[in-house]
Amino acid sequence: MASDDIAQLADALSKTHVGDGELSYKGLGLKLDNAESVEQLALDIKQHQGLRALCLEGNTLGVEAAQAIAKALESKDMLQRCYWSDMFTGRLRSEIPPALRSMGSAIMSAGARLTELDLSDNAFGPDGVKGIEQLLKSPSCHTLRELRLNNCGMGIGGGKILAEALIECHRQSSALGAPLRLRVFVAGRNRLENEGATALAKAFKLMGSLEEIHVPQNGINYKGVMALASAMQHNPELRVLNLNDNTFTKKGTLAMAQALRHLRNIQVINFGDCLVRSEGAIALAAVLREGLPILKELNLSFGEITEAAALVVAQAVTDKPHMEKVDLNGNCLGEEGCEALKEAMENMNKGDMLASLSDDEGEPDDEDEEDDSGDDDDDDDDVSDDYNEENEEYSEITKENGITTNGDSPVSPDSPAEITSFLSCPSAEKLLQLGEMRTNLQQEVDASEPHKAAELLLKIASLYSDDPETKTAVLDTIDAVLKKLLCGSTLQSYCFLSTLLVMMGLLKGEGKIKGTLLVPGQLLCLEHAVQQEYFPKHHASLLYIFLSKNGGGLKSCGSARERLSSALERRCHDQH
């Protein structure tokens, strides 16, 4: 090494931070190619008694340099924290795995017990994960609490290798009576996609100890999100959940909403840029209503959420005593919608909680909505083969989440013939002929099947007339059906109501559920229902927001629309 290079290295090393058992070379920009270039650094490591943390971030290591550092680490049995992010800038990808293997082997040889391992911002790909695979499986990682692998380009293959390593680590550590209890997992910008996320979900579910999960920008869509949601339910201490910039859509958001019902310690939720959309926002609002008692931050930015759904979310955060920030920027509120949201938050004395709305996308026009709906249909057709291939896993996750998202099987196979006849071709005459069997219609609905339930409700309501006997039969049946549908969890009832709103043409939905041409009698049935004790006030508020914002299409129902609107407004302001 030239004398100038040695002098430069000596000067850089003089800036080394030493203290509290930590040796840090952070950000020195050292180009460490061979054993000679790390001679002083290795000596520092050897001479540092009680070394607990080694920070090499912001330097670049070659294979020989890594081997020399590894030699120095072989005696460091007290090492706990390895801050090795951004450590291979400018290196060939083929250099990274052997460098990592040598340093990992040294840690294992020393018998160290790591608590933190940070290898973020090292673009090592799947092969790089292989470089730390044995370390992660070893007793040196049985004590691991924080694992940070942000922006490493792991890909699907790397995600699967990582998941298997964590599962094996948990298996071996459990056999010794002290199972792996990882608390923080960070793996953003890694192109994990569905397969990688699903593999990691199995590891998360097994560990059950996570407090923070950060997997933003990984190309994960609803299948991977559903798998992660299933795993989240088994991590009750979870405080921070960051899935920013993945693609939830309705299926993924419903699954995640169901998972959040089980998580009482969540403080930060980041679902920004996740295509949550309005139906998903309503589902999350339901969870806010009934859970998440210590939530501090909610990010639903850039999710194609419309004004009415944003207002429903705003109302749901009102009673959250610890809430500090709600981010709804970059959605589709429009100028008037932004003002309405700001006003609503200010009226609830929560104005300072609302993040800027400066990047709002504006109201979607009708043309965009028609185009989007078509795309959704195409998407459903495209994934039908995937459903068949993964039917068992998909069904298992869906069952666990307790909500279905399609409208198949409109009639139960065990229904009496009279019920089947009525449902296939409803008429007032058939409804009256059912007599006491009308109560059996209640058994045809379940809140876990919102499309089927909404469809049946509208069928019954369409039979409304001024004939006293028919009117009584219809309203009694509506009451019985809605009592059952609204007595469960807030999430299930909100999912039913959002599906009903889609079918009424008051909310743009995903997939193949389309609006129904309504008749005045259906609105009059709802007018009756919202005044009953079984219909919660905040459910009425949800309907009122959408009717007042998007109810223009119901003008053909004449005075029935106004009667329903008035009834909802009274119910919303009812003090009881």
Coordinates of C-alpha atoms in Angstrom, one line a residue:
M1 CA 0.0 0.0 0.0
A2 CA 1.4 3.4 -0.9
S3 CA 2.4 5.7 1.9
D4 CA -0.2 8.3 0.9
D5 CA -2.9 5.6 1.1
I6 CA -1.7 4.5 4.6
A7 CA -1.7 8.1 5.8
Q8 CA -5.2 8.6 4.4
L9 CA -6.4 5.4 6.2
A10 CA -4.7 6.4 9.4
D11 CA -6.5 9.8 9.3
A12 CA -9.8 8.1 8.7
L13 CA -9.3 5.6 11.5
S14 CA -8.5 8.4 13.8
K15 CA -12.1 9.5 13.5
T16 CA -13.3 6.1 14.7
H17 CA -15.9 6.3 17.4
V18 CA -15.3 4.2 20.5
G19 CA -17.6 4.0 23.4
D20 CA -20.1 1.9 25.3
G21 CA -18.6 -1.3 23.9
E22 CA -19.0 0.0 20.3
L23 CA -16.4 0.4 17.6
S24 CA -17.8 2.5 14.8
Y25 CA -16.3 3.3 11.4
K26 CA -19.6 4.7 10.1
G27 CA -19.4 6.8 7.0
L28 CA -15.7 7.0 6.6
G29 CA -15.8 5.9 3.0
L30 CA -12.9 3.5 3.4
K31 CA -12.1 1.3 0.4
L32 CA -10.9 -1.9 2.0
D33 CA -9.7 -4.3 -0.6
N34 CA -7.2 -6.6 1.1
A35 CA -5.8 -7.7 4.4
E36 CA -3.2 -4.9 4.4
S37 CA -5.9 -2.2 4.0
V38 CA -7.6 -3.4 7.2
E39 CA -4.6 -4.1 9.3
Q40 CA -5.2 -1.3 11.7
L41 CA -8.9 -1.8 11.8
A42 CA -8.5 -5.5 12.6
L43 CA -6.0 -4.6 15.3
D44 CA -8.5 -2.2 16.8
I45 CA -11.1 -4.9 16.9
K46 CA -8.7 -7.4 18.5
Q47 CA -7.6 -4.9 21.2
H48 CA -11.1 -3.8 22.0
Q49 CA -12.0 -5.6 25.2
G50 CA -15.7 -6.3 25.7
L51 CA -16.6 -5.4 22.1
R52 CA -20.4 -5.5 21.9
A53 CA -21.1 -3.5 18.7
L54 CA -19.3 -3.1 15.4
C55 CA -20.4 -0.5 12.8
L56 CA -18.9 -0.8 9.3
E57 CA -21.6 1.2 7.6
G58 CA -20.6 3.4 4.7
N59 CA -17.4 1.7 3.8
T60 CA -16.7 -0.9 1.1
L61 CA -15.2 -4.4 1.8
G62 CA -13.6 -6.8 -0.6
V63 CA -13.3 -10.5 0.1
E64 CA -9.8 -10.5 1.5
A65 CA -10.6 -7.5 3.8
A66 CA -13.6 -9.2 5.1
Q67 CA -11.6 -12.4 5.8
A68 CA -9.0 -10.3 7.8
I69 CA -11.8 -8.6 9.8
A70 CA -13.4 -12.1 10.4
K71 CA -10.1 -13.3 11.8
A72 CA -10.2 -10.5 14.4
L73 CA -13.8 -11.3 15.3
E74 CA -13.1 -14.9 16.1
S75 CA -12.4 -14.0 19.7
K76 CA -15.2 -11.6 20.2
D77 CA -17.7 -13.7 22.1
M78 CA -19.5 -10.6 23.6
L79 CA -20.4 -9.1 20.2
Q80 CA -24.2 -8.5 20.1
R81 CA -24.8 -5.8 17.4
C82 CA -23.5 -5.8 13.8
Y83 CA -24.3 -2.6 11.9
W84 CA -23.1 -3.6 8.5
S85 CA -25.4 -1.7 6.1
D86 CA -24.0 -0.1 2.9
M87 CA -20.9 -2.2 3.2
F88 CA -20.3 -3.4 -0.4
T89 CA -20.6 -0.3 -2.6
G90 CA -18.9 -0.9 -6.0
R91 CA -18.3 -4.6 -5.3
L92 CA -19.1 -7.4 -7.7
R93 CA -22.2 -9.3 -6.5
S94 CA -20.0 -12.4 -6.6
E95 CA -17.7 -10.9 -3.9
I96 CA -20.5 -10.4 -1.4
P97 CA -21.5 -13.9 -0.4
P98 CA -18.0 -15.1 0.5
A99 CA -17.3 -11.9 2.4
L100 CA -20.5 -12.4 4.4
R101 CA -19.8 -16.1 5.0
S102 CA -16.4 -15.4 6.4
M103 CA -17.6 -12.8 8.8
G104 CA -20.6 -14.9 9.8
S105 CA -18.4 -18.0 10.4
A106 CA -16.2 -15.8 12.7
I107 CA -19.2 -14.8 14.8
M108 CA -20.3 -18.5 15.1
S109 CA -16.8 -19.6 16.0
A110 CA -16.6 -16.9 18.7
G111 CA -19.8 -18.2 20.2
A112 CA -21.3 -14.7 20.1
R113 CA -25.0 -14.1 20.6
L114 CA -26.3 -11.4 18.4
T115 CA -29.3 -9.2 19.2
E116 CA -29.1 -6.9 16.1
L117 CA -28.0 -7.5 12.6
D118 CA -28.3 -4.7 10.0
L119 CA -27.3 -5.5 6.4
S120 CA -29.5 -2.9 4.7
D121 CA -28.5 -1.1 1.4
N122 CA -26.3 -4.0 0.3
A123 CA -27.5 -5.0 -3.2
F124 CA -26.6 -8.6 -2.7
G125 CA -29.6 -10.4 -4.2
P126 CA -30.6 -14.0 -3.4
D127 CA -26.9 -15.1 -3.3
G128 CA -26.3 -12.6 -0.5
V129 CA -29.0 -14.2 1.6
K130 CA -27.2 -17.5 1.1
G131 CA -24.1 -15.8 2.5
I132 CA -25.9 -15.2 5.9
E133 CA -28.0 -18.3 5.8
Q134 CA -25.9 -20.4 8.1
L135 CA -25.4 -17.5 10.5
L136 CA -29.1 -17.1 10.8
K137 CA -29.7 -20.7 11.5
S138 CA -26.9 -20.9 14.1
P139 CA -27.1 -20.5 17.9
S140 CA -25.5 -17.1 17.4
C141 CA -28.9 -15.8 16.1
H142 CA -31.1 -17.6 18.6
T143 CA -31.0 -14.4 20.5
L144 CA -31.7 -12.1 17.6
R145 CA -34.1 -9.3 18.3
E146 CA -33.7 -7.0 15.3
L147 CA -33.1 -8.0 11.7
R148 CA -32.7 -5.2 9.1
L149 CA -32.4 -6.1 5.4
N150 CA -33.8 -3.0 3.7
N151 CA -33.0 -2.5 0.0
C152 CA -31.0 -5.6 -0.6
G153 CA -32.6 -6.9 -3.8
M154 CA -33.4 -10.3 -2.2
G155 CA -36.2 -11.1 -4.7
I156 CA -38.5 -14.0 -4.3
G157 CA -35.7 -16.5 -4.0
G158 CA -33.9 -14.6 -1.3
G159 CA -37.2 -14.1 0.6
K160 CA -37.8 -17.9 0.6
I161 CA -34.2 -18.6 1.8
L162 CA -34.5 -16.0 4.5
A163 CA -37.9 -17.4 5.7
E164 CA -36.5 -21.0 5.8
A165 CA -33.5 -19.8 7.8
L166 CA -35.7 -18.0 10.3
I167 CA -38.0 -21.1 10.6
E168 CA -35.0 -23.3 11.2
C169 CA -33.5 -20.9 13.8
H170 CA -36.8 -20.9 15.6
R171 CA -37.0 -24.7 15.5
Q172 CA -33.5 -25.2 16.9
S173 CA -33.8 -22.5 19.5
S174 CA -37.2 -23.9 20.6
A175 CA -35.7 -27.3 21.0
L176 CA -33.2 -25.7 23.5
G177 CA -36.0 -24.1 25.5
A178 CA -35.4 -20.5 24.4
P179 CA -37.3 -19.9 21.1
L180 CA -36.2 -17.1 18.7
R181 CA -38.1 -14.0 19.6
L182 CA -37.5 -11.5 16.8
R183 CA -39.0 -8.1 17.5
V184 CA -38.1 -5.9 14.5
F185 CA -38.1 -7.1 10.9
V186 CA -37.2 -4.7 8.1
A187 CA -37.1 -5.7 4.5
G188 CA -38.4 -2.9 2.3
R189 CA -37.5 -2.5 -1.4
N190 CA -36.6 -6.2 -1.9
R191 CA -39.0 -7.3 -4.7
L192 CA -40.3 -10.1 -2.5
E193 CA -43.6 -10.2 -4.3
N194 CA -46.4 -12.7 -3.3
E195 CA -44.2 -15.8 -3.0
G196 CA -41.5 -14.2 -0.9
A197 CA -44.1 -12.5 1.3
T198 CA -46.1 -15.7 1.8
A199 CA -42.9 -17.6 2.7
L200 CA -42.0 -14.9 5.3
A201 CA -45.5 -14.9 6.6
K202 CA -45.0 -18.5 7.7
A203 CA -42.0 -17.5 9.7
F204 CA -43.8 -14.5 11.2
K205 CA -46.7 -16.7 12.3
L206 CA -44.4 -19.3 13.9
M207 CA -42.3 -16.7 15.8
G208 CA -45.3 -14.7 17.1
S209 CA -43.0 -12.1 18.8
L210 CA -42.8 -9.3 16.3
E211 CA -43.3 -5.7 17.4
E212 CA -42.3 -3.9 14.2
I213 CA -42.7 -5.1 10.6
H214 CA -41.5 -2.9 7.7
V215 CA -41.9 -4.4 4.2
P216 CA -42.7 -1.4 2.0
Q217 CA -42.3 -1.4 -1.8
N218 CA -42.1 -5.1 -2.5
G219 CA -44.5 -5.7 -5.3
I220 CA -46.9 -7.6 -3.0
N221 CA -50.6 -7.8 -4.1
Y222 CA -53.6 -9.1 -2.3
K223 CA -52.5 -12.8 -2.1
G224 CA -49.3 -11.9 -0.3
V225 CA -51.1 -9.3 1.8
M226 CA -53.7 -11.9 2.9
A227 CA -50.9 -14.3 3.9
L228 CA -49.2 -11.5 5.9
A229 CA -52.5 -10.6 7.5
S230 CA -53.0 -14.1 8.6
A231 CA -49.6 -14.1 10.2
M232 CA -50.2 -10.7 11.9
Q233 CA -52.9 -12.2 14.0
H234 CA -50.3 -14.4 15.7
N235 CA -48.1 -11.4 16.7
P236 CA -50.2 -9.7 19.5
E237 CA -47.3 -7.3 20.5
L238 CA -47.1 -5.7 17.1
R239 CA -46.7 -1.9 17.4
V240 CA -45.7 -0.8 13.9
L241 CA -47.0 -2.2 10.6
N242 CA -45.5 -0.6 7.5
L243 CA -46.6 -2.0 4.1
N244 CA -46.4 1.2 2.1
D245 CA -46.4 1.0 -1.7
N246 CA -47.8 -2.5 -2.1
T247 CA -51.1 -3.4 -3.7
F248 CA -53.9 -4.3 -1.3
T249 CA -57.1 -3.8 -3.3
K250 CA -60.3 -4.9 -1.6
K251 CA -59.4 -8.5 -0.8
G252 CA -56.1 -7.6 0.8
T253 CA -57.5 -4.7 2.8
L254 CA -60.4 -6.8 4.2
A255 CA -57.9 -9.4 5.3
M256 CA -55.7 -6.8 6.9
A257 CA -58.6 -5.2 8.6
Q258 CA -59.6 -8.5 10.1
A259 CA -56.1 -9.0 11.4
L260 CA -56.0 -5.6 13.0
R261 CA -59.0 -6.5 15.1
H262 CA -56.7 -8.9 17.0
L263 CA -53.9 -6.3 17.5
R264 CA -54.5 -4.1 20.6
N265 CA -50.9 -2.7 20.7
I266 CA -50.7 -1.2 17.3
Q267 CA -49.5 2.4 17.3
V268 CA -48.5 3.1 13.7
I269 CA -50.2 1.8 10.5
N270 CA -48.7 2.7 7.2
F271 CA -50.9 1.6 4.3
G272 CA -50.0 4.6 2.1
D273 CA -49.9 4.0 -1.7
C274 CA -51.5 0.6 -1.2
L275 CA -54.6 1.0 -3.4
V276 CA -56.9 0.6 -0.3
R277 CA -59.7 2.4 -2.1
S278 CA -63.0 3.4 -0.6
E279 CA -64.4 -0.1 0.3
G280 CA -61.1 -0.9 2.1
A281 CA -61.1 2.5 3.9
I282 CA -64.6 1.7 5.2
A283 CA -63.4 -1.6 6.5
L284 CA -60.5 0.0 8.2
A285 CA -62.8 2.6 9.7
A286 CA -64.8 -0.2 11.2
V287 CA -61.7 -1.6 12.9
L288 CA -60.9 1.9 14.2
R289 CA -64.4 2.0 15.7
E290 CA -64.1 -1.2 17.6
G291 CA -60.3 -1.6 18.3
L292 CA -56.8 -0.1 18.0
P293 CA -57.1 1.7 21.4
I294 CA -53.6 3.2 21.4
L295 CA -53.2 4.0 17.7
K296 CA -51.0 7.1 17.1
E297 CA -50.5 7.3 13.3
L298 CA -52.6 6.2 10.3
N299 CA -51.4 6.6 6.8
L300 CA -53.9 5.9 4.0
S301 CA -52.4 8.3 1.5
F302 CA -52.5 7.8 -2.3
G303 CA -55.1 5.0 -2.1
E304 CA -57.8 6.1 -4.5
I305 CA -60.1 6.9 -1.6
T306 CA -63.1 9.2 -2.3
E307 CA -64.5 12.0 -0.2
A308 CA -67.3 10.0 1.5
A309 CA -65.0 7.2 2.5
A310 CA -62.5 9.7 3.8
L311 CA -65.2 11.3 6.0
V312 CA -66.1 7.9 7.4
V313 CA -62.4 7.3 8.4
A314 CA -62.3 10.8 9.9
Q315 CA -65.4 10.1 12.1
A316 CA -63.8 6.8 13.2
V317 CA -60.7 8.4 14.6
T318 CA -62.6 10.9 16.7
D319 CA -62.4 8.7 19.9
K320 CA -58.8 7.7 19.6
P321 CA -57.1 9.5 22.6
H322 CA -53.6 8.8 21.4
M323 CA -54.0 9.7 17.8
E324 CA -51.5 12.2 16.5
K325 CA -51.6 12.0 12.7
V326 CA -54.0 10.9 10.0
D327 CA -52.7 11.0 6.4
L328 CA -55.2 11.0 3.6
N329 CA -53.2 13.0 1.1
G330 CA -53.1 12.0 -2.5
N331 CA -56.5 10.5 -2.6
C332 CA -59.5 11.4 -4.8
L333 CA -61.4 13.9 -2.6
G334 CA -61.6 16.9 -5.0
E335 CA -61.3 20.5 -3.9
E336 CA -64.7 20.5 -2.1
G337 CA -64.0 17.1 -0.5
C338 CA -60.7 18.4 0.9
E339 CA -62.5 21.3 2.5
A340 CA -65.2 19.0 3.8
L341 CA -62.6 16.7 5.4
K342 CA -60.8 19.6 7.0
E343 CA -64.0 21.1 8.3
A344 CA -65.1 17.7 9.7
M345 CA -61.8 17.3 11.5
E346 CA -61.9 20.8 12.9
N347 CA -65.5 20.3 14.1
M348 CA -64.2 17.3 16.1
N349 CA -61.3 19.4 17.4
K350 CA -58.9 17.2 15.5
G351 CA -57.8 19.7 12.8
D352 CA -54.2 19.6 13.8
M353 CA -54.1 15.8 13.4
L354 CA -54.9 15.9 9.6
A355 CA -51.8 15.8 7.3
S356 CA -51.6 18.0 4.3
L357 CA -53.9 17.4 1.4
S358 CA -51.8 19.2 -1.1
D359 CA -51.3 16.3 -3.5
D360 CA -55.0 15.4 -3.8
E361 CA -55.8 13.7 -7.1
G362 CA -59.2 15.3 -7.5
E363 CA -62.6 13.7 -7.9
P364 CA -62.6 10.7 -10.3
D365 CA -64.8 11.4 -13.3
D366 CA -67.4 9.0 -14.6
E367 CA -65.3 7.9 -17.5
D368 CA -62.4 7.0 -15.2
E369 CA -64.8 5.0 -13.0
E370 CA -66.2 3.0 -15.9
D371 CA -62.6 2.3 -17.2
D372 CA -61.5 1.2 -13.7
S373 CA -64.5 -1.1 -13.3
G374 CA -63.6 -2.8 -16.6
D375 CA -60.1 -3.3 -15.4
D376 CA -61.2 -4.8 -12.2
D377 CA -63.3 -7.3 -14.1
D378 CA -60.4 -8.2 -16.3
D379 CA -58.2 -8.6 -13.3
D380 CA -60.8 -11.0 -11.8
D381 CA -60.8 -13.1 -15.0
D382 CA -57.0 -13.1 -15.1
V383 CA -56.6 -14.5 -11.6
S384 CA -59.3 -17.1 -11.9
D385 CA -56.7 -19.8 -12.8
D386 CA -54.6 -18.7 -9.9
Y387 CA -57.6 -19.3 -7.6
N388 CA -57.8 -22.9 -8.9
E389 CA -54.1 -23.5 -8.4
E390 CA -54.0 -22.0 -4.9
N391 CA -57.5 -22.7 -3.9
E392 CA -56.7 -24.6 -0.7
E393 CA -54.4 -21.9 0.7
Y394 CA -56.7 -19.1 -0.5
S395 CA -59.7 -20.7 1.1
E396 CA -57.9 -21.3 4.4
I397 CA -56.9 -17.6 4.6
T398 CA -60.3 -16.4 3.6
K399 CA -62.0 -18.6 6.2
E400 CA -59.6 -17.4 8.9
N401 CA -60.4 -13.8 7.9
G402 CA -64.2 -14.5 8.3
I403 CA -65.2 -12.5 5.2
T404 CA -65.8 -13.6 1.6
T405 CA -65.6 -11.1 -1.2
N406 CA -67.8 -12.7 -3.9
G407 CA -71.5 -13.4 -4.4
D408 CA -71.5 -17.1 -5.2
S409 CA -74.1 -19.5 -4.0
P410 CA -77.1 -17.2 -3.7
V411 CA -79.2 -20.0 -2.1
S412 CA -78.2 -22.4 0.6
P413 CA -78.4 -26.0 -0.6
D414 CA -80.4 -27.1 2.4
S415 CA -83.1 -24.4 2.0
P416 CA -86.8 -25.5 2.0
A417 CA -88.4 -25.6 -1.5
E418 CA -90.6 -22.7 -0.7
I419 CA -87.6 -20.5 0.3
T420 CA -85.7 -21.6 -2.8
S421 CA -88.7 -20.7 -5.0
F422 CA -89.1 -17.3 -3.4
L423 CA -85.4 -16.4 -3.8
S424 CA -85.2 -17.5 -7.4
C425 CA -88.2 -15.4 -8.3
P426 CA -89.4 -13.1 -5.5
S427 CA -93.0 -11.9 -5.3
A428 CA -95.3 -10.4 -2.7
E429 CA -97.6 -13.4 -3.1
K430 CA -94.8 -15.9 -2.4
L431 CA -93.6 -13.9 0.6
L432 CA -97.1 -13.9 2.1
Q433 CA -97.5 -17.6 1.4
L434 CA -94.3 -18.3 3.4
G435 CA -96.2 -17.3 6.5
E436 CA -94.2 -18.2 9.6
M437 CA -91.5 -19.6 7.3
R438 CA -90.5 -16.0 6.6
T439 CA -88.2 -16.2 9.6
N440 CA -86.2 -18.8 7.7
L441 CA -85.1 -16.1 5.4
Q442 CA -82.9 -14.9 8.2
Q443 CA -81.0 -18.1 8.0
E444 CA -80.2 -17.4 4.3
V445 CA -78.0 -14.5 5.3
D446 CA -74.7 -14.3 7.1
A447 CA -72.6 -11.2 7.7
S448 CA -69.5 -13.0 6.4
E449 CA -71.1 -13.1 3.0
P450 CA -71.9 -9.4 2.4
H451 CA -72.8 -9.7 -1.3
K452 CA -75.3 -12.5 -0.8
A453 CA -76.8 -10.6 2.2
A454 CA -77.2 -7.3 0.4
E455 CA -78.7 -9.0 -2.6
L456 CA -81.3 -10.7 -0.5
L457 CA -82.2 -7.6 1.4
L458 CA -82.8 -5.6 -1.8
K459 CA -84.9 -8.5 -3.2
I460 CA -87.2 -8.4 -0.2
A461 CA -87.3 -4.6 -0.1
S462 CA -88.3 -4.5 -3.7
L463 CA -91.6 -6.1 -2.8
Y464 CA -92.7 -3.1 -0.6
S465 CA -96.1 -1.8 -1.3
D466 CA -98.9 0.2 0.3
D467 CA -101.0 -2.9 0.8
P468 CA -101.0 -3.2 4.7
E469 CA -100.5 -7.0 4.8
T470 CA -97.6 -6.9 2.2
K471 CA -96.1 -3.9 3.8
T472 CA -96.1 -5.5 7.3
A473 CA -94.6 -8.8 5.9
V474 CA -91.8 -6.9 4.1
L475 CA -90.9 -4.7 7.0
D476 CA -91.0 -7.5 9.5
T477 CA -88.7 -9.6 7.2
I478 CA -86.3 -6.7 6.7
D479 CA -86.1 -6.1 10.5
A480 CA -85.3 -9.8 11.1
V481 CA -82.6 -9.9 8.4
L482 CA -81.0 -6.7 9.4
K483 CA -81.0 -7.6 13.1
K484 CA -78.9 -10.6 12.3
L485 CA -76.6 -8.8 9.9
L486 CA -75.9 -5.9 12.2
C487 CA -75.4 -7.8 15.5
G488 CA -71.9 -9.0 14.8
S489 CA -68.6 -7.2 14.6
T490 CA -68.5 -3.7 13.3
L491 CA -66.1 -4.9 10.6
Q492 CA -68.6 -7.4 9.3
S493 CA -71.5 -4.9 9.4
Y494 CA -69.5 -2.2 7.7
C495 CA -68.5 -4.7 4.9
F496 CA -72.2 -5.5 4.5
L497 CA -73.2 -1.8 4.3
S498 CA -70.4 -1.0 1.9
T499 CA -71.5 -3.8 -0.4
L500 CA -75.1 -2.5 -0.1
L501 CA -73.9 1.0 -1.0
V502 CA -72.2 -0.5 -4.1
M503 CA -75.4 -2.2 -5.2
M504 CA -77.3 1.0 -4.6
G505 CA -74.9 2.9 -6.9
L506 CA -73.7 5.1 -4.0
L507 CA -70.1 3.7 -4.0
K508 CA -67.8 2.4 -6.7
G509 CA -66.9 -1.1 -5.9
E510 CA -64.2 -3.5 -7.1
G511 CA -64.8 -6.6 -9.2
K512 CA -68.0 -7.7 -10.8
I513 CA -70.5 -6.4 -8.2
K514 CA -72.6 -3.8 -10.1
G515 CA -75.2 -1.3 -9.0
T516 CA -78.9 -2.3 -9.1
L517 CA -81.7 -0.3 -10.5
L518 CA -83.6 0.7 -7.4
V519 CA -87.3 1.3 -6.8
P520 CA -88.7 3.7 -4.2
G521 CA -89.9 0.8 -2.0
Q522 CA -86.3 -0.2 -1.3
L523 CA -85.4 3.2 0.1
L524 CA -88.6 3.3 2.2
C525 CA -87.6 0.0 3.7
L526 CA -84.3 1.5 4.7
E527 CA -86.1 4.6 6.0
H528 CA -88.0 2.3 8.3
A529 CA -84.9 0.3 9.3
V530 CA -82.6 3.2 10.2
Q531 CA -85.1 4.4 12.8
Q532 CA -85.0 1.1 14.7
E533 CA -83.0 0.4 17.8
Y534 CA -81.0 -2.4 16.2
F535 CA -79.6 0.1 13.6
P536 CA -76.5 1.7 15.3
K537 CA -76.1 5.5 15.0
H538 CA -72.7 5.3 13.4
H539 CA -74.1 2.9 10.8
A540 CA -76.7 5.4 9.9
S541 CA -74.0 8.1 9.7
L542 CA -72.1 6.0 7.2
L543 CA -75.2 5.7 5.0
Y544 CA -76.0 9.4 5.4
I545 CA -72.5 10.5 4.2
F546 CA -72.7 8.4 1.1
L547 CA -76.3 9.3 0.3
S548 CA -75.6 13.1 0.8
K549 CA -72.4 13.0 -1.3
N550 CA -73.2 10.5 -4.0
G551 CA -77.0 10.2 -4.0
G552 CA -77.6 12.1 -7.2
G553 CA -78.3 8.8 -9.0
L554 CA -81.3 8.1 -6.8
K555 CA -83.4 11.1 -7.9
S556 CA -85.6 8.7 -9.9
C557 CA -86.8 7.3 -6.6
G558 CA -88.4 10.7 -5.9
S559 CA -89.6 11.5 -2.4
A560 CA -88.4 8.2 -1.1
R561 CA -84.8 9.4 -1.4
E562 CA -85.7 12.6 0.6
R563 CA -87.5 10.5 3.2
L564 CA -84.5 8.3 3.7
S565 CA -82.1 11.2 3.8
S566 CA -84.3 12.9 6.5
A567 CA -84.5 9.8 8.5
L568 CA -80.8 9.3 8.4
E569 CA -80.1 12.9 9.4
R570 CA -82.4 12.6 12.4
R571 CA -80.8 9.3 13.4
C572 CA -77.3 10.9 13.2
H573 CA -78.3 13.7 15.5
D574 CA -80.3 11.5 17.8
Q575 CA -78.8 11.7 21.3
H576 CA -79.9 8.2 22.3

